[in-house]
PDB file of C-alpha atoms in Angstrom:
ATOM      1  CA  MET A1410      -4.610  -8.008  22.084  1.00  0.00           C
ATOM      2  CA  THR A1411      -2.756  -8.573  18.883  1.00  0.00           C
ATOM      3  CA  SER A1412      -0.472  -6.569  16.589  1.00  0.00           C
ATOM      4  CA  GLN A1413      -1.707  -4.246  13.860  1.00  0.00           C
ATOM      5  CA  LEU A1414       0.198  -6.441  11.368  1.00  0.00           C
ATOM      6  CA  THR A1415      -1.791  -9.530  12.345  1.00  0.00           C
ATOM      7  CA  ALA A1416      -5.003  -7.575  11.959  1.00  0.00           C
ATOM      8  CA  ILE A1417      -3.934  -6.327   8.502  1.00  0.00           C
ATOM      9  CA  ASN A1418      -2.948  -9.848   7.447  1.00  0.00           C
ATOM     10  CA  TRP A1419      -6.443 -11.056   8.286  1.00  0.00           C
ATOM     11  CA  ALA A1420      -7.875  -8.067   6.415  1.00  0.00           C
ATOM     12  CA  LYS A1421      -5.862  -9.042   3.292  1.00  0.00           C
ATOM     13  CA  ALA A1422      -7.334 -12.546   3.560  1.00  0.00           C
ATOM     14  CA  VAL A1423     -10.804 -10.997   3.777  1.00  0.00           C
ATOM     15  CA  THR A1424     -10.116  -9.028   0.629  1.00  0.00           C
ATOM     16  CA  ILE A1425      -9.124 -12.160  -1.248  1.00  0.00           C
ATOM     17  CA  LEU A1426     -12.321 -13.893  -0.105  1.00  0.00           C
ATOM     18  CA  LEU A1427     -14.427 -10.900  -1.117  1.00  0.00           C
ATOM     19  CA  ILE A1428     -12.968 -10.823  -4.604  1.00  0.00           C
ATOM     20  CA  LEU A1429     -13.438 -14.569  -5.021  1.00  0.00           C
ATOM     21  CA  SER A1430     -17.036 -14.092  -3.872  1.00  0.00           C
ATOM     22  CA  LEU A1431     -17.553 -11.368  -6.480  1.00  0.00           C
ATOM     23  CA  ILE A1432     -16.242 -13.749  -9.128  1.00  0.00           C
ATOM     24  CA  GLY A1433     -18.730 -16.358  -7.984  1.00  0.00           C
ATOM     25  CA  LEU A1434     -21.627 -13.833  -7.878  1.00  0.00           C
ATOM     26  CA  PHE A1435     -20.980 -11.839 -11.044  1.00  0.00           C
ATOM     27  CA  GLY A1436     -18.619 -14.032 -13.030  1.00  0.00           C
ATOM     28  CA  ILE A1437     -15.912 -12.708 -15.336  1.00  0.00           C
ATOM     29  CA  GLU A1438     -17.584 -10.420 -17.904  1.00  0.00           C
ATOM     30  CA  GLY A1439     -14.434  -9.340 -19.613  1.00  0.00           C
ATOM     31  CA  GLN A1440     -10.902  -7.999 -19.300  1.00  0.00           C
ATOM     32  CA  ARG A1441     -11.843  -5.492 -16.528  1.00  0.00           C
ATOM     33  CA  GLN A1442     -12.834  -8.190 -14.105  1.00  0.00           C
ATOM     34  CA  ILE A1443     -10.011 -10.692 -14.779  1.00  0.00           C
ATOM     35  CA  LEU A1444      -7.381  -7.943 -14.727  1.00  0.00           C
ATOM     36  CA  TYR A1445      -8.703  -6.498 -11.497  1.00  0.00           C
ATOM     37  CA  ALA A1446      -8.889  -9.899  -9.780  1.00  0.00           C
ATOM     38  CA  CYS A1447      -5.359 -10.833 -10.844  1.00  0.00           C
ATOM     39  CA  MET A1448      -3.905  -7.522  -9.698  1.00  0.00           C
ATOM     40  CA  HIS A1449      -5.624  -7.189  -6.333  1.00  0.00           C
ATOM     41  CA  ILE A1450      -5.397 -10.833  -5.322  1.00  0.00           C
ATOM     42  CA  SER A1451      -1.723 -11.068  -6.295  1.00  0.00           C
ATOM     43  CA  TYR A1452      -1.007  -7.951  -4.254  1.00  0.00           C
ATOM     44  CA  CYS A1453      -2.683  -9.427  -1.170  1.00  0.00           C
ATOM     45  CA  LEU A1454      -0.863 -12.729  -1.638  1.00  0.00           C
ATOM     46  CA  TRP A1455       2.490 -11.012  -2.009  1.00  0.00           C
ATOM     47  CA  TRP A1456       1.793  -9.046   1.169  1.00  0.00           C
ATOM     48  CA  LEU A1457       1.412 -12.332   3.064  1.00  0.00           C
ATOM     49  CA  ILE A1458       4.264 -14.171   1.246  1.00  0.00           C
ATOM     50  CA  GLU A1459       6.739 -11.301   1.722  1.00  0.00           C
ATOM     51  CA  GLN A1460       6.591 -11.758   5.504  1.00  0.00           C
ATOM     52  CA  ARG A1461       7.657 -15.368   5.058  1.00  0.00           C
ATOM     53  CA  ILE A1462      10.481 -14.446   2.776  1.00  0.00           C
ATOM     54  CA  TYR A1463      11.632 -11.571   4.948  1.00  0.00           C
ATOM     55  CA  PRO A1464      10.554 -12.459   8.514  1.00  0.00           C
ATOM     56  CA  GLU A1465      12.346  -9.434   9.906  1.00  0.00           C
ATOM     57  CA  ARG A1466       9.557  -7.348   8.385  1.00  0.00           C
ATOM     58  CA  ARG A1467       7.215  -8.609  11.039  1.00  0.00           C
ATOM     59  CA  LYS A1468       9.398  -6.934  13.652  1.00  0.00           C
ATOM     60  CA  GLN A1469       9.529  -3.584  11.848  1.00  0.00           C
ATOM     61  CA  ILE A1470       6.076  -2.752  10.498  1.00  0.00           C
ATOM     62  CA  PHE A1471       2.731  -2.268  12.243  1.00  0.00           C
ATOM     63  CA  THR A1472       4.066  -3.562  15.580  1.00  0.00           C
ATOM     64  CA  GLU A1473       1.611  -1.575  17.678  1.00  0.00           C
ATOM     65  CA  LYS A1474      -0.931  -3.566  19.653  1.00  0.00           C
ATOM     66  CA  VAL A1475      -4.656  -3.310  18.863  1.00  0.00           C
ATOM     67  CA  ASP A1476      -7.637  -4.440  20.931  1.00  0.00           C
ATOM     68  CA  PHE A1477     -10.718  -6.227  19.585  1.00  0.00           C
ATOM     69  CA  PRO A1478     -12.413  -3.056  18.249  1.00  0.00           C
ATOM     70  CA  GLY A1479      -9.127  -2.136  16.552  1.00  0.00           C
ATOM     71  CA  PHE A1480      -8.907  -5.598  14.997  1.00  0.00           C
ATOM     72  CA  VAL A1481     -12.480  -5.373  13.695  1.00  0.00           C
ATOM     73  CA  GLY A1482     -11.799  -1.886  12.399  1.00  0.00           C
ATOM     74  CA  ALA A1483      -8.840  -3.153  10.394  1.00  0.00           C
ATOM     75  CA  LEU A1484     -11.000  -5.868   8.890  1.00  0.00           C
ATOM     76  CA  VAL A1485     -13.711  -3.336   7.939  1.00  0.00           C
ATOM     77  CA  ILE A1486     -11.427  -0.648   6.575  1.00  0.00           C
ATOM     78  CA  VAL A1487      -8.531  -2.587   5.029  1.00  0.00           C
ATOM     79  CA  GLY A1488     -10.456  -5.749   4.255  1.00  0.00           C
ATOM     80  CA  VAL A1489     -13.864  -4.432   3.134  1.00  0.00           C
ATOM     81  CA  PHE A1490     -13.670  -0.692   2.334  1.00  0.00           C
ATOM     82  CA  TYR A1491     -10.400  -1.047   0.427  1.00  0.00           C
ATOM     83  CA  SER A1492     -12.241  -3.649  -1.680  1.00  0.00           C
ATOM     84  CA  LEU A1493     -14.723  -1.034  -2.932  1.00  0.00           C
ATOM     85  CA  PRO A1494     -12.975  -0.809  -6.346  1.00  0.00           C
ATOM     86  CA  ALA A1495     -13.395  -4.563  -6.661  1.00  0.00           C
ATOM     87  CA  PHE A1496     -17.149  -4.309  -6.300  1.00  0.00           C
ATOM     88  CA  LEU A1497     -17.247  -1.443  -8.769  1.00  0.00           C
ATOM     89  CA  ALA A1498     -15.104  -3.377 -11.255  1.00  0.00           C
ATOM     90  CA  PHE A1499     -17.333  -6.447 -11.124  1.00  0.00           C
ATOM     91  CA  THR A1500     -20.510  -4.453 -11.520  1.00  0.00           C
ATOM     92  CA  ASN A1501     -19.150  -2.349 -14.400  1.00  0.00           C
ATOM     93  CA  SER A1502     -20.284  -3.968 -17.606  1.00  0.00           C
ATOM     94  CA  THR A1503     -18.579  -1.513 -19.959  1.00  0.00           C
ATOM     95  CA  GLU A1504     -15.512  -2.635 -21.856  1.00  0.00           C
ATOM     96  CA  LEU A1505     -12.177  -1.691 -20.349  1.00  0.00           C
ATOM     97  CA  SER A1506     -10.540   0.936 -22.576  1.00  0.00           C
ATOM     98  CA  ILE A1507      -7.008   0.690 -23.920  1.00  0.00           C
ATOM     99  CA  ALA A1508      -6.148   3.966 -22.177  1.00  0.00           C
ATOM    100  CA  ALA A1509      -7.277   2.644 -18.788  1.00  0.00           C
ATOM    101  CA  THR A1510      -5.344  -0.594 -19.295  1.00  0.00           C
ATOM    102  CA  ALA A1511      -2.221   1.277 -20.401  1.00  0.00           C
ATOM    103  CA  THR A1512      -2.502   3.484 -17.307  1.00  0.00           C
ATOM    104  CA  ALA A1513      -3.332   0.884 -14.703  1.00  0.00           C
ATOM    105  CA  ILE A1514      -0.784  -1.802 -15.540  1.00  0.00           C
ATOM    106  CA  PRO A1515       2.315   0.469 -15.310  1.00  0.00           C
ATOM    107  CA  LEU A1516       0.913   2.014 -12.090  1.00  0.00           C
ATOM    108  CA  PHE A1517       0.496  -1.382 -10.535  1.00  0.00           C
ATOM    109  CA  TYR A1518       3.739  -2.850 -11.879  1.00  0.00           C
ATOM    110  CA  PHE A1519       6.037   0.065 -10.961  1.00  0.00           C
ATOM    111  CA  GLY A1520       4.146   0.782  -7.741  1.00  0.00           C
ATOM    112  CA  SER A1521       4.682  -2.796  -6.598  1.00  0.00           C
ATOM    113  CA  LEU A1522       8.376  -2.740  -7.627  1.00  0.00           C
ATOM    114  CA  ILE A1523       8.970   0.590  -5.861  1.00  0.00           C
ATOM    115  CA  ASN A1524       7.244  -0.508  -2.687  1.00  0.00           C
ATOM    116  CA  THR A1525       8.991  -3.838  -2.529  1.00  0.00           C
ATOM    117  CA  ALA A1526      12.409  -2.448  -3.371  1.00  0.00           C
ATOM    118  CA  ALA A1527      12.012   0.244  -0.712  1.00  0.00           C
ATOM    119  CA  ASP A1528      11.014  -2.296   1.906  1.00  0.00           C
ATOM    120  CA  ILE A1529      13.920  -4.639   1.082  1.00  0.00           C
ATOM    121  CA  GLN A1530      16.486  -1.840   1.148  1.00  0.00           C
ATOM    122  CA  LYS A1531      15.240  -0.495   4.487  1.00  0.00           C
ATOM    123  CA  THR A1532      15.045  -3.999   6.014  1.00  0.00           C
ATOM    124  CA  THR A1533      18.629  -4.769   4.922  1.00  0.00           C
ATOM    125  CA  ALA A1534      19.876  -1.406   6.152  1.00  0.00           C
ATOM    126  CA  LYS A1535      18.312  -1.886   9.594  1.00  0.00           C
ATOM    127  CA  GLU A1536      19.788  -5.353   9.939  1.00  0.00           C
ATOM    128  CA  SER A1537      23.258  -3.964   9.235  1.00  0.00           C
ATOM    129  CA  GLY A1538      22.796  -1.114  11.713  1.00  0.00           C
ATOM    130  CA  THR A1539      22.641   1.678   9.158  1.00  0.00           C
ATOM    131  CA  GLY A1540      21.235   4.979  10.435  1.00  0.00           C
ATOM    132  CA  LEU A1541      19.078   7.166   8.249  1.00  0.00           C
ATOM    133  CA  VAL A1542      18.335   5.391   4.934  1.00  0.00           C
ATOM    134  CA  ARG A1543      18.764   8.074   2.258  1.00  0.00           C
ATOM    135  CA  THR A1544      20.503   6.326  -0.614  1.00  0.00           C
ATOM    136  CA  GLY A1545      19.280   4.164  -3.492  1.00  0.00           C
ATOM    137  CA  ILE A1546      15.559   4.230  -4.010  1.00  0.00           C
ATOM    138  CA  TRP A1547      15.210   6.472  -0.900  1.00  0.00           C
ATOM    139  CA  SER A1548      17.517   9.171  -2.230  1.00  0.00           C
ATOM    140  CA  GLY A1549      14.929  11.390  -3.891  1.00  0.00           C
ATOM    141  CA  VAL A1550      11.705  10.687  -1.972  1.00  0.00           C
ATOM    142  CA  ARG A1551      11.611  10.348   1.785  1.00  0.00           C
ATOM    143  CA  HIS A1552       8.545   8.121   1.890  1.00  0.00           C
ATOM    144  CA  ILE A1553       8.992   6.263  -1.383  1.00  0.00           C
ATOM    145  CA  ASN A1554       7.362   3.086  -0.027  1.00  0.00           C
ATOM    146  CA  TYR A1555       4.163   5.068   0.411  1.00  0.00           C
ATOM    147  CA  THR A1556       4.507   6.381  -3.129  1.00  0.00           C
ATOM    148  CA  GLY A1557       4.618   2.862  -4.521  1.00  0.00           C
ATOM    149  CA  ASP A1558       1.685   1.741  -2.404  1.00  0.00           C
ATOM    150  CA  LEU A1559      -0.431   4.726  -3.488  1.00  0.00           C
ATOM    151  CA  MET A1560       0.368   4.009  -7.139  1.00  0.00           C
ATOM    152  CA  ARG A1561      -0.946   0.455  -6.644  1.00  0.00           C
ATOM    153  CA  TYR A1562      -4.180   1.626  -5.118  1.00  0.00           C
ATOM    154  CA  LEU A1563      -4.623   4.085  -7.935  1.00  0.00           C
ATOM    155  CA  SER A1564      -4.249   1.277 -10.454  1.00  0.00           C
ATOM    156  CA  PHE A1565      -7.200  -0.573  -8.814  1.00  0.00           C
ATOM    157  CA  SER A1566      -9.379   2.513  -9.134  1.00  0.00           C
ATOM    158  CA  VAL A1567      -8.476   3.017 -12.776  1.00  0.00           C
ATOM    159  CA  ILE A1568      -9.431  -0.573 -13.576  1.00  0.00           C
ATOM    160  CA  ALA A1569     -12.717  -0.213 -11.616  1.00  0.00           C
ATOM    161  CA  GLY A1570     -13.729   2.545 -14.005  1.00  0.00           C
ATOM    162  CA  SER A1571     -15.734   4.592 -11.433  1.00  0.00           C
ATOM    163  CA  LEU A1572     -14.984   7.905  -9.719  1.00  0.00           C
ATOM    164  CA  TRP A1573     -16.247   6.347  -6.479  1.00  0.00           C
ATOM    165  CA  ALA A1574     -13.347   3.921  -6.569  1.00  0.00           C
ATOM    166  CA  PHE A1575     -10.945   6.829  -6.066  1.00  0.00           C
ATOM    167  CA  LEU A1576     -12.286   7.198  -2.504  1.00  0.00           C
ATOM    168  CA  VAL A1577      -9.881   4.439  -1.570  1.00  0.00           C
ATOM    169  CA  PRO A1578      -6.563   5.986  -2.802  1.00  0.00           C
ATOM    170  CA  LEU A1579      -7.833   9.320  -1.422  1.00  0.00           C
ATOM    171  CA  SER A1580      -8.330   7.808   2.012  1.00  0.00           C
ATOM    172  CA  VAL A1581      -4.901   6.089   1.785  1.00  0.00           C
ATOM    173  CA  PHE A1582      -3.340   9.424   0.826  1.00  0.00           C
ATOM    174  CA  LEU A1583      -4.919  11.183   3.805  1.00  0.00           C
ATOM    175  CA  LEU A1584      -3.722   8.403   6.125  1.00  0.00           C
ATOM    176  CA  TYR A1585      -0.206   8.763   4.717  1.00  0.00           C
ATOM    177  CA  LEU A1586      -0.212  12.495   5.320  1.00  0.00           C
ATOM    178  CA  GLN A1587      -0.721  11.850   8.996  1.00  0.00           C
ATOM    179  CA  ARG A1588       1.971   9.143   9.075  1.00  0.00           C
ATOM    180  CA  ILE A1589       4.401  11.341   7.149  1.00  0.00           C
ATOM    181  CA  ARG A1590       3.959  14.181   9.632  1.00  0.00           C
ATOM    182  CA  ASP A1591       4.485  11.849  12.611  1.00  0.00           C
ATOM    183  CA  LYS A1592       7.483  10.082  11.033  1.00  0.00           C
ATOM    184  CA  GLU A1593       9.228  13.265  10.014  1.00  0.00           C
ATOM    185  CA  THR A1594       8.823  14.671  13.525  1.00  0.00           C
ATOM    186  CA  SER A1595      10.494  11.627  15.038  1.00  0.00           C
ATOM    187  CA  MET A1596      13.161  11.397  12.296  1.00  0.00           C
ATOM    188  CA  LYS A1597      14.135  15.004  12.885  1.00  0.00           C
ATOM    189  CA  ILE A1598      14.873  14.161  16.536  1.00  0.00           C
ATOM    190  CA  LYS A1599      16.480  10.782  15.861  1.00  0.00           C
ATOM    191  CA  TYR A1600      18.813  11.597  12.934  1.00  0.00           C
ATOM    192  CA  GLN A1601      21.219  14.567  12.826  1.00  0.00           C
ATOM    193  CA  ASP A1602      21.415  14.444   9.031  1.00  0.00           C
ATOM    194  CA  PHE A1603      17.633  14.496   8.491  1.00  0.00           C
ATOM    195  CA  SER A1604      17.537  18.255   7.852  1.00  0.00           C
ATOM    196  CA  ASP A1605      20.042  17.825   5.004  1.00  0.00           C
ATOM    197  CA  TYR A1606      18.123  14.844   3.608  1.00  0.00           C
ATOM    198  CA  LYS A1607      14.906  16.847   3.792  1.00  0.00           C
ATOM    199  CA  SER A1608      16.423  19.711   1.836  1.00  0.00           C
ATOM    200  CA  THR A1609      17.423  17.436  -1.065  1.00  0.00           C
ATOM    201  CA  SER A1610      14.372  15.238  -1.343  1.00  0.00           C
ATOM    202  CA  PHE A1611      10.583  15.241  -1.691  1.00  0.00           C
ATOM    203  CA  ARG A1612       8.050  13.846   0.768  1.00  0.00           C
ATOM    204  CA  LEU A1613       5.881  11.649  -1.423  1.00  0.00           C
ATOM    205  CA  ILE A1614       5.591  12.763  -5.073  1.00  0.00           C
ATOM    206  CA  PRO A1615       8.876  13.075  -6.994  1.00  0.00           C
ATOM    207  CA  GLY A1616       9.476  16.623  -8.314  1.00  0.00           C
ATOM    208  CA  ILE A1617       6.214  17.963  -6.780  1.00  0.00           C
ATOM    209  CA  TRP A1618       5.893  17.435  -3.055  1.00  0.00           C
TER     210      TRP A1618
END
């Protein structure tokens, strides 16, 4: 058995290989393909590099053990299914619009910054023995790291230029709904000030929910 994190790391490597294979098969037709490849590959590389820069992350995220079917499932879902927008981007011969570019780049850029900043703040807080993290980037949204990650997956779908590509962020959103419910149940038990934090913040989408 291995950890979920190890399985996800392998899945990210599979994603990189799949995108490189798509480049080899279909080539770079235009801005859509090169922008998509740069965004998704850089995200996967940062996921792997971040664990080297902040090794404590490996002790905090996806620590649950998975058996062989779970490992294969991670490769199929995270490595292959989450690469669906890549396939759609490389088989889309239409020119990428200015509107799509102007939407996708800020989503990816700010989504990555939000996700990374949230992870760094929480890692630092846990190392110093802080209790409930509710200041800084966590002050307004209780699961802001998920918000950033979802923004990033949305950017891939926008670049892909197909409604089918939005199946990926939709599936990520549904997964996060389950995780949010489980986390908030445990946080309510673990932290006395969680109820106050809950009353002054949103779950995932600032100002909405």
